[in-house]
CSV table of C-alpha atoms and ligand atoms in Angstrom, one decimal:
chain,number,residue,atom,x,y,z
A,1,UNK,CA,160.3,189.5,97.4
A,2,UNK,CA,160.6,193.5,98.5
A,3,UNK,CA,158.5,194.2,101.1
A,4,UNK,CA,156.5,197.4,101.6
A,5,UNK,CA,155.7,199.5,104.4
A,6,UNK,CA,153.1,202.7,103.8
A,7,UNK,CA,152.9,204.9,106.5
A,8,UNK,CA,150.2,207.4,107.1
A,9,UNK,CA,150.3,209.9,109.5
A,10,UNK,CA,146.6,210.8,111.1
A,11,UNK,CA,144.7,213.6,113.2
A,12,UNK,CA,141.1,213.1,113.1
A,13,UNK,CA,140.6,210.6,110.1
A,14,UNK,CA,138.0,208.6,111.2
A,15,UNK,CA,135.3,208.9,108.4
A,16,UNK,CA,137.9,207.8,106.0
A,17,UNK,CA,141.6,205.7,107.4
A,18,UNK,CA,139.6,202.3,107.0
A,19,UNK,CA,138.7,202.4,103.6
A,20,UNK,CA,142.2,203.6,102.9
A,21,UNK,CA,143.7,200.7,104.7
A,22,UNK,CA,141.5,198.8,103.0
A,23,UNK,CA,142.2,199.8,99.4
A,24,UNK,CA,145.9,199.9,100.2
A,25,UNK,CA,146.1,196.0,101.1
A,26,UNK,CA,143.7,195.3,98.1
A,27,UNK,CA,145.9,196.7,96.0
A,28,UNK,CA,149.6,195.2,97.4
A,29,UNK,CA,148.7,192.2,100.1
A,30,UNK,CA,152.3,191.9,101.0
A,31,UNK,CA,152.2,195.1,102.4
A,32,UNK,CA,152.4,196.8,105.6
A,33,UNK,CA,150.5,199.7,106.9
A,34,UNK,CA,152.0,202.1,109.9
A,35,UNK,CA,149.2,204.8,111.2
A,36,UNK,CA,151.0,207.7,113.2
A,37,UNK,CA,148.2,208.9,115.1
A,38,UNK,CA,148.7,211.8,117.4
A,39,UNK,CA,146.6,211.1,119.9
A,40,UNK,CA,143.1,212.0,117.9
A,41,UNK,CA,140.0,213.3,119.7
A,42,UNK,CA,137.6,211.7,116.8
A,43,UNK,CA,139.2,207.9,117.7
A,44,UNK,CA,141.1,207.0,114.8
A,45,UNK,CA,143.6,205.4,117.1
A,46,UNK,CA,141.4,203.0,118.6
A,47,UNK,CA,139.6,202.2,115.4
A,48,UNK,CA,142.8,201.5,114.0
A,49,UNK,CA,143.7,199.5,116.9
A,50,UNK,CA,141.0,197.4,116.3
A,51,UNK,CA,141.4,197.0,112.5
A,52,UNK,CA,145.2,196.5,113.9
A,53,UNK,CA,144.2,193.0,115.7
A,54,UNK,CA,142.1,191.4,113.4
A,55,UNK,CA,145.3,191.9,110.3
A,56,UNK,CA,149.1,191.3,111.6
A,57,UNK,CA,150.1,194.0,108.3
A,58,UNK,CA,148.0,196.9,110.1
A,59,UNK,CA,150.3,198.6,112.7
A,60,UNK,CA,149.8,201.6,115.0
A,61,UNK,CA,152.1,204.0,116.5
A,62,UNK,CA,150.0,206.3,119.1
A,63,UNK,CA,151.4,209.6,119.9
A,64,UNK,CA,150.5,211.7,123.2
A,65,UNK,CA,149.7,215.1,121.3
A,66,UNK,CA,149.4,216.9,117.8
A,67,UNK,CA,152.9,217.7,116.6
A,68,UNK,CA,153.0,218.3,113.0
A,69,UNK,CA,153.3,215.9,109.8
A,70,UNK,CA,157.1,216.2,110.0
A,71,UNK,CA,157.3,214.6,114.3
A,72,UNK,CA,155.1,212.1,113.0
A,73,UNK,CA,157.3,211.1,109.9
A,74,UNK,CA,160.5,211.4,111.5
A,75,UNK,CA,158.5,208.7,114.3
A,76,UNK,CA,157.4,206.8,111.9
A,77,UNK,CA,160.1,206.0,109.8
A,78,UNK,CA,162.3,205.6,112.5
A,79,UNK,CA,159.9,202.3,113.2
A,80,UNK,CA,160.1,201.4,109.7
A,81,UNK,CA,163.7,201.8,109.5
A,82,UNK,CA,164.3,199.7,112.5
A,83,UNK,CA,162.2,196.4,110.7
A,84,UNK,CA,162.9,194.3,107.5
A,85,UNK,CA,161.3,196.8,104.8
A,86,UNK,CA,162.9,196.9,101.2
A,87,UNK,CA,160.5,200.4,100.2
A,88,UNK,CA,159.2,203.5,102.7
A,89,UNK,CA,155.9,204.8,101.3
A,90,UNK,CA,154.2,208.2,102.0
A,91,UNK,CA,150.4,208.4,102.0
A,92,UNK,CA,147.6,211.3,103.2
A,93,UNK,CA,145.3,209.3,104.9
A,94,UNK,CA,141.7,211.3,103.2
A,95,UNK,CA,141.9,209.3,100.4
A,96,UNK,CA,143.6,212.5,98.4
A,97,UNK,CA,145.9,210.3,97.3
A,98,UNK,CA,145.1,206.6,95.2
A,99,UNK,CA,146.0,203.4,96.6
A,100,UNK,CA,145.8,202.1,93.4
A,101,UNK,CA,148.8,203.9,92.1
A,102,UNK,CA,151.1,202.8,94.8
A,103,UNK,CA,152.4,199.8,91.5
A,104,UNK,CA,153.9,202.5,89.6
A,105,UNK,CA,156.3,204.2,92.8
A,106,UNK,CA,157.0,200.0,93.5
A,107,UNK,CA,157.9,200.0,90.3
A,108,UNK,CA,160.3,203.4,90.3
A,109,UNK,CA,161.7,202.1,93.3
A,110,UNK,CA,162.5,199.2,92.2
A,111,UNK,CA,164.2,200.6,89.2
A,112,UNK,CA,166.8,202.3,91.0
A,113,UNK,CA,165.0,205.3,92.2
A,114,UNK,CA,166.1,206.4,95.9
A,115,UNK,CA,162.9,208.4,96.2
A,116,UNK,CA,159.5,208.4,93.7
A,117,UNK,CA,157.7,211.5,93.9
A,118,UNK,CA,153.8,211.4,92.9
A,119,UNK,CA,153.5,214.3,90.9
A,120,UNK,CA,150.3,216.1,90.5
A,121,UNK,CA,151.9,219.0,87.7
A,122,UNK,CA,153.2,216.8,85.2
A,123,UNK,CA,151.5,215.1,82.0
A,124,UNK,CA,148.9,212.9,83.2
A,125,UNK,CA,148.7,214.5,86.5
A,126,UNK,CA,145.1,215.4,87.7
A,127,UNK,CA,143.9,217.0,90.8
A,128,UNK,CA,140.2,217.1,91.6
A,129,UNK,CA,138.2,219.1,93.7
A,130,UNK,CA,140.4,221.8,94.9
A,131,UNK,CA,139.4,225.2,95.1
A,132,UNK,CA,141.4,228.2,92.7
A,133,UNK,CA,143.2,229.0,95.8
A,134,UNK,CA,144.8,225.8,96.7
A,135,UNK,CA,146.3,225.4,93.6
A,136,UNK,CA,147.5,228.7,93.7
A,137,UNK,CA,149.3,228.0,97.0
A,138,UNK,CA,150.6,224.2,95.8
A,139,UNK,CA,151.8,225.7,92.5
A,140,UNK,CA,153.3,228.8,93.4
A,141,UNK,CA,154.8,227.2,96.3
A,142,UNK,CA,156.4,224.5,94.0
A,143,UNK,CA,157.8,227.3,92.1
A,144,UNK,CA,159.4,229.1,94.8
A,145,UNK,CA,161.4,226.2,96.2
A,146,UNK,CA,162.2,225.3,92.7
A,147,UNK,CA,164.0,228.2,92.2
A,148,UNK,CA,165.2,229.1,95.1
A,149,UNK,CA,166.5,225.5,95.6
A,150,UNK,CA,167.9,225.0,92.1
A,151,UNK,CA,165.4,222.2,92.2
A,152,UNK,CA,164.0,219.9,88.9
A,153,UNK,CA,161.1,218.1,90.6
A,154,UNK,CA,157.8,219.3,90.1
A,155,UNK,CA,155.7,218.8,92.8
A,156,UNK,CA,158.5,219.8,96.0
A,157,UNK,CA,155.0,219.6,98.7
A,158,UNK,CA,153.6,216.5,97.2
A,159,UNK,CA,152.8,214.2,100.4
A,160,UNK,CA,152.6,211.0,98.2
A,161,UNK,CA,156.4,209.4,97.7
A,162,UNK,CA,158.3,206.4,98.4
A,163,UNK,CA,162.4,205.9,99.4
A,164,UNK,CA,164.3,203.1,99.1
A,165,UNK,CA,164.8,201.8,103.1
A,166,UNK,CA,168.9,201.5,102.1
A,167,UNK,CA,168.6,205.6,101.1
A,168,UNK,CA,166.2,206.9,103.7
A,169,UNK,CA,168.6,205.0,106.2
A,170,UNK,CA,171.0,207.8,105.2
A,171,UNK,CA,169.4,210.7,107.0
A,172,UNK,CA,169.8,211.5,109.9
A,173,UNK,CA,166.5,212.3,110.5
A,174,UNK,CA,167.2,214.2,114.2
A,175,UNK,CA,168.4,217.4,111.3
A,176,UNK,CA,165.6,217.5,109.5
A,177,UNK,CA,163.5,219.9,111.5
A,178,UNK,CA,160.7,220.7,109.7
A,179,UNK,CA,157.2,220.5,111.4
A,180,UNK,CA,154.3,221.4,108.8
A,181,UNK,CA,154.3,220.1,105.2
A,182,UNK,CA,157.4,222.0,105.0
A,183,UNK,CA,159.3,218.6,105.8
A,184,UNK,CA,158.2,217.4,102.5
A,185,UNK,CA,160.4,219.9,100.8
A,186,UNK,CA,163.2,219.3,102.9
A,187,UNK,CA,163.4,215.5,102.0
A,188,UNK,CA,163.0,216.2,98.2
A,189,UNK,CA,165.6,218.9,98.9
A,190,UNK,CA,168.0,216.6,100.8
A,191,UNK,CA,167.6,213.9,98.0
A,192,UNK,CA,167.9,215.8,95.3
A,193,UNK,CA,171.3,217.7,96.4
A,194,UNK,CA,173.1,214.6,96.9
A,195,UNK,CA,172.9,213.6,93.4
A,196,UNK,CA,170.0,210.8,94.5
A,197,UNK,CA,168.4,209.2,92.0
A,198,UNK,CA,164.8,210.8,91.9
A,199,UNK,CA,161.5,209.1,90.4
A,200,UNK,CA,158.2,211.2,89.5
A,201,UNK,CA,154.8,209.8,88.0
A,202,UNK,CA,151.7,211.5,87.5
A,203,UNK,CA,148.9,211.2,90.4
A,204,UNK,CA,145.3,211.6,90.4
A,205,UNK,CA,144.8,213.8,93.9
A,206,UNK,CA,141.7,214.2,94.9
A,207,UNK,CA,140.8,216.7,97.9
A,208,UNK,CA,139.1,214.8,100.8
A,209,UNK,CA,135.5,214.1,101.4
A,210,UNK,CA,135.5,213.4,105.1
A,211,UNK,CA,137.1,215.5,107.4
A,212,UNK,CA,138.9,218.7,107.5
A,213,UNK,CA,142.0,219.8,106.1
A,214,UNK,CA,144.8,220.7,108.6
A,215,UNK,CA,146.7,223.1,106.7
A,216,UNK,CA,147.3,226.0,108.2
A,217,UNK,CA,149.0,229.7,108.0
A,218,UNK,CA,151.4,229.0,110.3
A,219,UNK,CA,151.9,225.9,107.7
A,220,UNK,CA,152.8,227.7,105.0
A,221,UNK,CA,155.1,230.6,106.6
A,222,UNK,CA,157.2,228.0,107.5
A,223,UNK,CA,157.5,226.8,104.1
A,224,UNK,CA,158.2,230.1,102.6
A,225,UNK,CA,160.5,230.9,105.8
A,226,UNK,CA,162.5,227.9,105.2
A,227,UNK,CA,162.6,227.7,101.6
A,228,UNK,CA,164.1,231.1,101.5
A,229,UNK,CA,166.8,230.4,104.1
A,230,UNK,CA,167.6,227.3,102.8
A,231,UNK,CA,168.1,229.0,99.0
A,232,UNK,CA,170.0,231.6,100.2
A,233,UNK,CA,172.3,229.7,102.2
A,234,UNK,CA,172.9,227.2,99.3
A,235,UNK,CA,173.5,230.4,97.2
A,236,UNK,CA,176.2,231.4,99.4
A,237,UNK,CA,177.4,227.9,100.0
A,238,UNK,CA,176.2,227.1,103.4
A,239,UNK,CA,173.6,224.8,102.8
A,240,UNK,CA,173.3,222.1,105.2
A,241,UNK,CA,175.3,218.2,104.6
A,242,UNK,CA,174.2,215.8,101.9
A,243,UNK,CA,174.0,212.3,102.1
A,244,UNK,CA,175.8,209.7,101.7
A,245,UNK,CA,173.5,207.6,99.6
A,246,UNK,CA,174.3,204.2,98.9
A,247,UNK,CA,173.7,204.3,95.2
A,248,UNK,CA,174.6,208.0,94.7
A,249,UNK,CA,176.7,209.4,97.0
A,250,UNK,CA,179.9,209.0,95.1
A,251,UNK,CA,179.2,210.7,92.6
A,252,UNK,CA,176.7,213.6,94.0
A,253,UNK,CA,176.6,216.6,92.2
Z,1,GDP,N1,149.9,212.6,113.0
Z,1,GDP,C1,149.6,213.8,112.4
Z,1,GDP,N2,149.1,213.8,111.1
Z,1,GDP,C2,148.9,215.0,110.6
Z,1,GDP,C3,149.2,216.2,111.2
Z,1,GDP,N3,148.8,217.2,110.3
Z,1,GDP,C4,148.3,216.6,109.2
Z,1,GDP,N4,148.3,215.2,109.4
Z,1,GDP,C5,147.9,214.2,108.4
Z,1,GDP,O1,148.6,214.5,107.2
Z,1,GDP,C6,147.8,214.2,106.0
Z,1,GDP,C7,147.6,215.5,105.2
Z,1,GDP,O2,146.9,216.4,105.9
Z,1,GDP,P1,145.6,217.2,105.3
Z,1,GDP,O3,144.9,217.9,106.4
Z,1,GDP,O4,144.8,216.3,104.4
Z,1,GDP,O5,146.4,218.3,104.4
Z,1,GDP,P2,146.0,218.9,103.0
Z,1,GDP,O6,145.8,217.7,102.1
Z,1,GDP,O7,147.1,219.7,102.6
Z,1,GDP,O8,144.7,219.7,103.2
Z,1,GDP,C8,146.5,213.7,106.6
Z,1,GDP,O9,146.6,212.3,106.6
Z,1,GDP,C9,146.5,214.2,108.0
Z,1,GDP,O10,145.7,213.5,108.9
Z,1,GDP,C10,149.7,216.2,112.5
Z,1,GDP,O11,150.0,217.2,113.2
Z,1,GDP,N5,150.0,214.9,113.0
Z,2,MG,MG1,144.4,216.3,102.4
């Protein structure tokens, strides 16, 4: 039986990690959960850590400070990567994204996909509660990367996606550098380049309503900073390695 591992990285998630957890193992019982919390003032960390003893498929990775979604990815799926996972699954943990969908990226997965994207601008995608600007930024950013990065996905900042454990073991995640939500492009990027099979559905997002959101400015220069570098230098030819996936590799575009 494949065995799934979501991990969620936090910073002050208190008002709502629990009921994600929660809803998550409702939904698949045989799987894991792996909160990356760094270091949270609000307590998420110990309330996880006492959800954590009371169910042997909640885990807990504490970090000392905040360092950005990417640190706390890379972390995390290095801890994944090192146990007995078959699929690697990306959720928010504000309840943006539906633990109830998590069937139909198990189900790209197990179809061959290396990575499953949820999707929010594709047929059947919905997103609720976000104000005009938002989209602006997640749309226009989307179609910035996608044509600077010669990209067919549709939703490149989309933080709710699954790999195949096999595929994701072939990154080496030390060179992917990204620290904001930017990291989220460079995965799809990496992927996509090296000719990886690539799964999208259509999600249902709905903005958060506990908590606050931690995007940022400095967020999204680094996007737009990196995307643009990253285009160019593909443009030119420079672009950094692809993988060497195990179902794609060979024949990578
Ligand atoms: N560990 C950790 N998690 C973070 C950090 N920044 C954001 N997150 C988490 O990443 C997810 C998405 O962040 P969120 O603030 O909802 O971003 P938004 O949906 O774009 O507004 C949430 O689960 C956050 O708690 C960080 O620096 N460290
Ligand atoms: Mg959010």
């Amino acid at each position: 039986m494949t065995k799934t591992v979501v991990v969620i990285p936090t910073y002050n998630e208190i008002g709502s990690i629990a009921s994600v957890i929660d809803r998550i193992l409702a939904t698949d019982e045989s799987a894991n959960v792996l909160i990356v919390d760094d270091n949270s003032p609000d307590g998420t960390g110990d309330l996880v850590d006492q959800l954590a003893s009371d169910d042997s498929r909640i885990h807990i990775l504490h970090r000392t400070e905040k360092n950005g979604l990417g640190a706390a990815y890379g972390a995390g799926f290095r801890w994944a990567l090192e146990r007995d996972y078959d699929f690697v699954v990306e959720m928010d943990a504000d309840g943006s994204h539906q633990p109830e969908e998590l069937p139909r990226l198990q189900a790209l997965l197990a179809d061959g996909a290396d990575m499953a994207i949820g999707t929010r601008w594709i047929p059947g995608g919905v997103i609720k509660n976000w104000p005009a600007y938002r989209k602006l930024i997640s749309r226009s950013g989307t179609l910035y990367a996608r044509i600077l990065l010669q990209s067919k996905l549709h939703d490149l900042t989309s933080g709710y996606r699954g790999f195949r454990a096999d595929s994701l073991r072939s990154v080496d995640l030390s060179s992917v550098n990204s620290q904001g939500y930017c990291f989220q492009i460079e995965m799809a990027w990496l992927f996509e380049r090296s000719g990886a099979k690539m799964g999208e559905f259509p999600i249902t997002f709905i903005e958060r309503e506990e908590g606050v959101s931690k995007m940022s400015t400095g967020i999204v220069v680094e996007a737009l900073a990196k995307v643009t570098v990253w285009g160019l230098s593909s443009i030119v030819g420079r672009a950094p390695e692809r993988l060497a996936l195990p179902s794609a590799g060979a024949e990578a575009r």
